[in-house]
Short mmCIF file of C-alpha atoms in Angstrom, two decimals:
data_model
loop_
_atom_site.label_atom_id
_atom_site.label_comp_id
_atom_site.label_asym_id
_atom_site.label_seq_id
_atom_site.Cartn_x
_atom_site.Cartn_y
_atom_site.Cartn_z
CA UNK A 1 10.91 2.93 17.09
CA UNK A 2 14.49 1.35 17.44
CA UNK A 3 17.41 2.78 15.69
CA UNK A 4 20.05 -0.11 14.88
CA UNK A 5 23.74 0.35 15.62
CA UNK A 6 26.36 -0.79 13.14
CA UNK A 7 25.93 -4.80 13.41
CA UNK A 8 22.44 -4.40 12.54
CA UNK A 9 20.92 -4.46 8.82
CA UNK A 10 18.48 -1.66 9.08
CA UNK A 11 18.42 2.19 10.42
CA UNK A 12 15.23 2.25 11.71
CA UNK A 13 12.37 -0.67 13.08
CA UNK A 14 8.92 -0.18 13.51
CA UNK A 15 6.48 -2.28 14.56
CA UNK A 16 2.79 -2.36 12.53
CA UNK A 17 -0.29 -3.87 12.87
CA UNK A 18 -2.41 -5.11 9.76
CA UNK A 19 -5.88 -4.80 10.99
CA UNK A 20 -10.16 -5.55 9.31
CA UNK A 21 -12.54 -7.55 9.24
CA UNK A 22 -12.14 -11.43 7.61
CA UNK A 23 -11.94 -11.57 4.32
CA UNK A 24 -10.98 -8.12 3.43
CA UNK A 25 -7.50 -9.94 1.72
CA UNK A 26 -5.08 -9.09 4.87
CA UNK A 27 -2.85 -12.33 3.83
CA UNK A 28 -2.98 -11.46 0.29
CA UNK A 29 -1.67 -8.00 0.93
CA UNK A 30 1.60 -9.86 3.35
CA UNK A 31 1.86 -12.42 0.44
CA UNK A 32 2.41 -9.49 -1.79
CA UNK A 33 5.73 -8.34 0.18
CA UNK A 34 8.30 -10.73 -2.23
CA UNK A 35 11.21 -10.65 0.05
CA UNK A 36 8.54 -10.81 3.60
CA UNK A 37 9.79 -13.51 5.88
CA UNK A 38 8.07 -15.20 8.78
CA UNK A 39 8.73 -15.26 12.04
CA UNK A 40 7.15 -16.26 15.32
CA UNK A 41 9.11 -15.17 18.46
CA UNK A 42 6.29 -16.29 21.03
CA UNK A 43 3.77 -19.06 19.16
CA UNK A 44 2.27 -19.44 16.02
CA UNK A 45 -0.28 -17.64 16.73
CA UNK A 46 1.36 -14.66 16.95
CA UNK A 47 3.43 -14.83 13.93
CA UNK A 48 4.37 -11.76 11.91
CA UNK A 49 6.64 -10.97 9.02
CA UNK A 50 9.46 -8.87 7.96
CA UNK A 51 10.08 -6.41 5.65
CA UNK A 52 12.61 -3.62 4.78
CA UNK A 53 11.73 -0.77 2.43
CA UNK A 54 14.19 2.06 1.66
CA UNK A 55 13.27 5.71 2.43
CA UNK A 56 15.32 8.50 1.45
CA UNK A 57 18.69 6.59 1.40
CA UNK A 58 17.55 5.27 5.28
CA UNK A 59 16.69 1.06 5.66
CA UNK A 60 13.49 0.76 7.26
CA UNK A 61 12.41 -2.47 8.88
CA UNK A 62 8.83 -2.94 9.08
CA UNK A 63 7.35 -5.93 11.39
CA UNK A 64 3.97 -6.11 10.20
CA UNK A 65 1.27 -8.57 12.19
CA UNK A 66 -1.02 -9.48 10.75
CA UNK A 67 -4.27 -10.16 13.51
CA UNK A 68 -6.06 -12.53 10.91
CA UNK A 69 -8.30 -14.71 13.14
CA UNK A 70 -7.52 -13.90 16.32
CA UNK A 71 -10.86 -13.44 17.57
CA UNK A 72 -12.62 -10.17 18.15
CA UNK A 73 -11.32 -6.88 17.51
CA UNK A 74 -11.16 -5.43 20.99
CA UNK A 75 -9.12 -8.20 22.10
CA UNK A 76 -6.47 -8.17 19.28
CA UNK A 77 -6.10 -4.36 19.39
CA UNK A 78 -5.57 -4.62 23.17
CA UNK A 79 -3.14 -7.45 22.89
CA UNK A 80 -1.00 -6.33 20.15
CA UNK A 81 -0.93 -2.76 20.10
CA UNK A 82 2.03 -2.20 22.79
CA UNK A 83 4.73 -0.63 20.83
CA UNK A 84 3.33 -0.34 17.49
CA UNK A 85 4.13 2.45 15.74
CA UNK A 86 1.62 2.44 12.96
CA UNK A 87 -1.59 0.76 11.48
CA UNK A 88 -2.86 -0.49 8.29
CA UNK A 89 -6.90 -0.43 8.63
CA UNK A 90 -7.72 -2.54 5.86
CA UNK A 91 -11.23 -2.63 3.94
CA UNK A 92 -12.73 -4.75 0.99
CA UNK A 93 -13.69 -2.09 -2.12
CA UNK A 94 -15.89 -5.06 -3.62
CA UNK A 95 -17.45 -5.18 0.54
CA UNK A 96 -19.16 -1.84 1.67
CA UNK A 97 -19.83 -4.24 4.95
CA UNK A 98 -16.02 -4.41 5.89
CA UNK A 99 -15.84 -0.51 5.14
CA UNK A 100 -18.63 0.32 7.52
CA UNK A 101 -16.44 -1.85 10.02
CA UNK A 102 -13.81 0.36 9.68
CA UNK A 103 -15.57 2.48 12.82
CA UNK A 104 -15.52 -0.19 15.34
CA UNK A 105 -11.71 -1.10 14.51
CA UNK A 106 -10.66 3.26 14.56
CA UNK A 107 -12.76 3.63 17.92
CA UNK A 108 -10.40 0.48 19.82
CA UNK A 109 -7.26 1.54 17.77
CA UNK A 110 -8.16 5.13 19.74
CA UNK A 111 -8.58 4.05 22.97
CA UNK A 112 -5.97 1.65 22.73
CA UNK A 113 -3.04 3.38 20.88
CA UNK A 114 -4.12 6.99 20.46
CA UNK A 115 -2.57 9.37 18.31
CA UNK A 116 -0.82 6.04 16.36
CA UNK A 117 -0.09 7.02 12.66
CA UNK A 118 -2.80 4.90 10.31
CA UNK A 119 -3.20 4.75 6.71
CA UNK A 120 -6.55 3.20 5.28
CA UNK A 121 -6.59 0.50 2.25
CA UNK A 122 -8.81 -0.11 0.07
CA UNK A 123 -8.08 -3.79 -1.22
CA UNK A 124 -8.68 -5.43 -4.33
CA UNK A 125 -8.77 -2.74 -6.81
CA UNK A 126 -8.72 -5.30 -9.54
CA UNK A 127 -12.16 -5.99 -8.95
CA UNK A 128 -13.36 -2.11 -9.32
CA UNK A 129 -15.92 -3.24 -11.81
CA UNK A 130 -17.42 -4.75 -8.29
CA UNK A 131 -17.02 -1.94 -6.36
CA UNK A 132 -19.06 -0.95 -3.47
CA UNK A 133 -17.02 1.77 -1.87
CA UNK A 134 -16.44 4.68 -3.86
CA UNK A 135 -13.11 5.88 -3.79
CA UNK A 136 -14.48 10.00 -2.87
CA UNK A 137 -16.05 8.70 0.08
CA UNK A 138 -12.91 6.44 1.60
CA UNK A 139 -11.09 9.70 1.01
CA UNK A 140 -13.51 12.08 2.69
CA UNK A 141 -13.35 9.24 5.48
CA UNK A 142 -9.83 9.11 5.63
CA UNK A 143 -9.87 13.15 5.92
CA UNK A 144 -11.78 13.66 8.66
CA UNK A 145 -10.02 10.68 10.95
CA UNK A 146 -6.50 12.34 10.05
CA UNK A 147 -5.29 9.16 7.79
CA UNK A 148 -3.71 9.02 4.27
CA UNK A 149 -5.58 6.76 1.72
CA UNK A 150 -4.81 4.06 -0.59
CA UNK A 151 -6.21 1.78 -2.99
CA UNK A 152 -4.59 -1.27 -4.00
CA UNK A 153 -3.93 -4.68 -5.82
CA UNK A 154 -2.29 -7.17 -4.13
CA UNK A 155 -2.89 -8.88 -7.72
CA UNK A 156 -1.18 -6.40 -9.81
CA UNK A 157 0.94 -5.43 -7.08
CA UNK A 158 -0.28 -1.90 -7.09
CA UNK A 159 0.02 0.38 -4.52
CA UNK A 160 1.05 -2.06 -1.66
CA UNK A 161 4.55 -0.89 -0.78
CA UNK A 162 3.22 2.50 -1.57
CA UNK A 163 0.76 2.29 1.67
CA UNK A 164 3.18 0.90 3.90
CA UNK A 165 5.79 3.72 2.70
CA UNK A 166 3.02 6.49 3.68
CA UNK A 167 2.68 4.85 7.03
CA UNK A 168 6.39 4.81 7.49
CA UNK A 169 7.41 8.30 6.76
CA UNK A 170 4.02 9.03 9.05
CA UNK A 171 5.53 7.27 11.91
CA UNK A 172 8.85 8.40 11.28
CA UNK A 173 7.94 12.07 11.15
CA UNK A 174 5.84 11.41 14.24
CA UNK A 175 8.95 10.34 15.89
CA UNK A 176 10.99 13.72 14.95
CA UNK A 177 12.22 12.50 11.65
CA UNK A 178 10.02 15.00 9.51
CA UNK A 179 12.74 16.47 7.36
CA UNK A 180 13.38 13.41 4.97
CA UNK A 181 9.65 12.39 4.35
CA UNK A 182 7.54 13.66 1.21
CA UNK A 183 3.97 12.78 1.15
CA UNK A 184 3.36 9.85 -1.42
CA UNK A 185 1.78 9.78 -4.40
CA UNK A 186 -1.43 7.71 -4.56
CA UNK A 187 -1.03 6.20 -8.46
CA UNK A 188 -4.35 6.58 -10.33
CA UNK A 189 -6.03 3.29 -11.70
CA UNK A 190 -5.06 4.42 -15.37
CA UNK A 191 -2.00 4.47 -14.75
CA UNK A 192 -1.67 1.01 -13.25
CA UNK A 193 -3.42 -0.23 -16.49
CA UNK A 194 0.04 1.43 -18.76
CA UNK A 195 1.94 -0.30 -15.84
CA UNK A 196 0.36 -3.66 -16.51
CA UNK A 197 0.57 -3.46 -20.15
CA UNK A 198 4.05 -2.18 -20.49
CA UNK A 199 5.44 -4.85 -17.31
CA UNK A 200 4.36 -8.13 -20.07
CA UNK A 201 5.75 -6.20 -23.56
CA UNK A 202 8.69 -4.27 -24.93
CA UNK A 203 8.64 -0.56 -26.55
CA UNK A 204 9.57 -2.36 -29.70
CA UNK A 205 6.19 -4.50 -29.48
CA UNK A 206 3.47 -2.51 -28.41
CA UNK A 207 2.89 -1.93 -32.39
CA UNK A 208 1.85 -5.60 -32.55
CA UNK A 209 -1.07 -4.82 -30.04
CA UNK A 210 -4.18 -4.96 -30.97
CA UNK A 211 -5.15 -1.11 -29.83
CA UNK A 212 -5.81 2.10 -31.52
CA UNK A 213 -2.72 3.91 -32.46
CA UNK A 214 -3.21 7.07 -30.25
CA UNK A 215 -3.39 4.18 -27.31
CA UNK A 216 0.01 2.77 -28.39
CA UNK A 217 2.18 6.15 -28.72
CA UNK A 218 1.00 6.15 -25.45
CA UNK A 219 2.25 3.13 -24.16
CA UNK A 220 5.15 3.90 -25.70
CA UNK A 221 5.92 7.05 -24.36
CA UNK A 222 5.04 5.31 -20.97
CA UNK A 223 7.40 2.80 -21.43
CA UNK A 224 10.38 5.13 -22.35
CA UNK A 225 9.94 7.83 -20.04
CA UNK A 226 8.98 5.08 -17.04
CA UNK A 227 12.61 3.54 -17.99
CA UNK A 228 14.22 7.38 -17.67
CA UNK A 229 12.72 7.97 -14.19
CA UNK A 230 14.04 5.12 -13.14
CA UNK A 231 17.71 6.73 -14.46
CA UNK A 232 16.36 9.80 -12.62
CA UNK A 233 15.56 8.53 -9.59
CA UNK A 234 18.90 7.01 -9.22
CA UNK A 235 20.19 9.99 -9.44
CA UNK A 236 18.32 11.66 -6.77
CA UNK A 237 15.50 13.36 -9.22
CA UNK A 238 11.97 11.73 -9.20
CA UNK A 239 9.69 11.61 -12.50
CA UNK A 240 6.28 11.97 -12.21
CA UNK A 241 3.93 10.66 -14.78
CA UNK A 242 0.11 9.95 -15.74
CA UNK A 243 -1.13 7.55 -18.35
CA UNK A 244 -4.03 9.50 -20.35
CA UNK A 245 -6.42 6.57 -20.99
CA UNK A 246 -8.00 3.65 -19.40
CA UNK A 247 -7.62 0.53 -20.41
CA UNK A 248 -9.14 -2.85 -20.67
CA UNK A 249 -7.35 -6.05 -21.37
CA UNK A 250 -9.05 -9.09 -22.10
CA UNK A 251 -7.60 -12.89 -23.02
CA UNK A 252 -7.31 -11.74 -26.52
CA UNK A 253 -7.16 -8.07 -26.86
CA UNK A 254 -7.38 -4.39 -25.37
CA UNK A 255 -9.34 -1.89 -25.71
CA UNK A 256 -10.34 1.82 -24.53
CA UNK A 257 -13.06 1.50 -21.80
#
């Protein structure tokens, strides 16, 4: 961890490696990071990207490499784990194949960086009507190898900073800063369907929806009382909130799963 001095545009830097088996969406989940950019200090092959997220009032700068085909797993855990700080052990929810591969990436990030903060992701949550990995057992798994657990959307954009928050404030606190982290709320898949909704529509059109009217009061209350946490949180209070129903939305309407 590096702490900047004052010519510097950050407080903290950590370095963090973005780790699975192909096709388990590790680019999709960088792509996802709007204001990421690129950078290759050595050769393009080892390219990473740059991000800062904002924790507690302190700028965090997270270089994030991504090991996308570079070969075996041994090799890239060996060759880029020097100085990293955390982990992102990423697994397909549509793929119970890359899950079960989890175990062969956890046994070289222990003998390689032990004791390194990780967080495990479930990616594309999107396609849960897929899924092969329930989410009970990634959390059991997650439990028992000392890691938080997320599932997210690099579609819907759900979750994503979320994970890489949690693995912050784990390195962080690893690192003696424990007294300004809070352990992050994993956001149920309910509530990214209000999130969805309300993100495309105004409080003054939900009415013209085509959904039952118990569904829309409750888009509407979503919609006003997600607009006063944001009030709240700037104002150092945070809101916490659950949408009550699960939604569908199709090309021409919603409906209550």
């Amino acid at each position: 961890m590096t702490i900047s001095n004052m010519t510097k545009d950050y407080d903290y830097l950590l370095k963090v490696l973005l780790v699975g088996d192909s096709d388990v969406g590790k680019h999709e989940i960088l792509s996802c990071l709007e204001d990421a950019s690129s950078e290759s200090p050595f050769c393009s092959g080892n390219a990473y990207k740059t991000t800062t997220i904002l924790l507690e009032g302190k700028r965090v700068k997270l270089q994030i490499w991504d090991t996308s085909g570079q070969g075996r797993f041994c090799t890239i855990i060996r060759s880029y784990s020097r100085g990293a700080q955390g982990i992102i052990l990423v697994y397909d929810i549509t793929n119970k194949w890359s899950f079960d591969g989890i175990d062969r990436w956890l046994k070289e990030v222990e003998e390689h960086a032990p004791g390194i903060p990780k967080v495990l992701v479930g990616n594309r949550l999107h396609l849960a009507f897929k899924r092969q990995v329930l989410a009970k057992h990634a959390e059991l798994y997650a439990s028992r190898n000392n890691m938080s657990c997320f599932e997210i959307s690099p579609l819907c954009d759900f979750n994503i900073r979320e994970s890489f928050c949690e693995l912050a404030r784990m390195a962080l606190h690893r690192n003696g800063m424990e007294r300004i982290w809070r352990n992050n709320k994993v956001l149920s898949l309910q509530e990214l369907c209000c999130r969805t909704i309300v993100r495309c529509t105004t409080v003054y059109a939900i009415d013209s929806l085509s959904l039952p009217t118990s569904v829309k009061s409750t888009l509407k209350s979503y919609a006003l009382t997600t607009s006063q946490s944001i009030h709240n949180i700037n104002h150092g209070t945070r809101f916490k909130y659950q949408c009550k129903y699960p939604l569908n939305h199709n090309r021409n309407s919603c409906a209550i799963s």
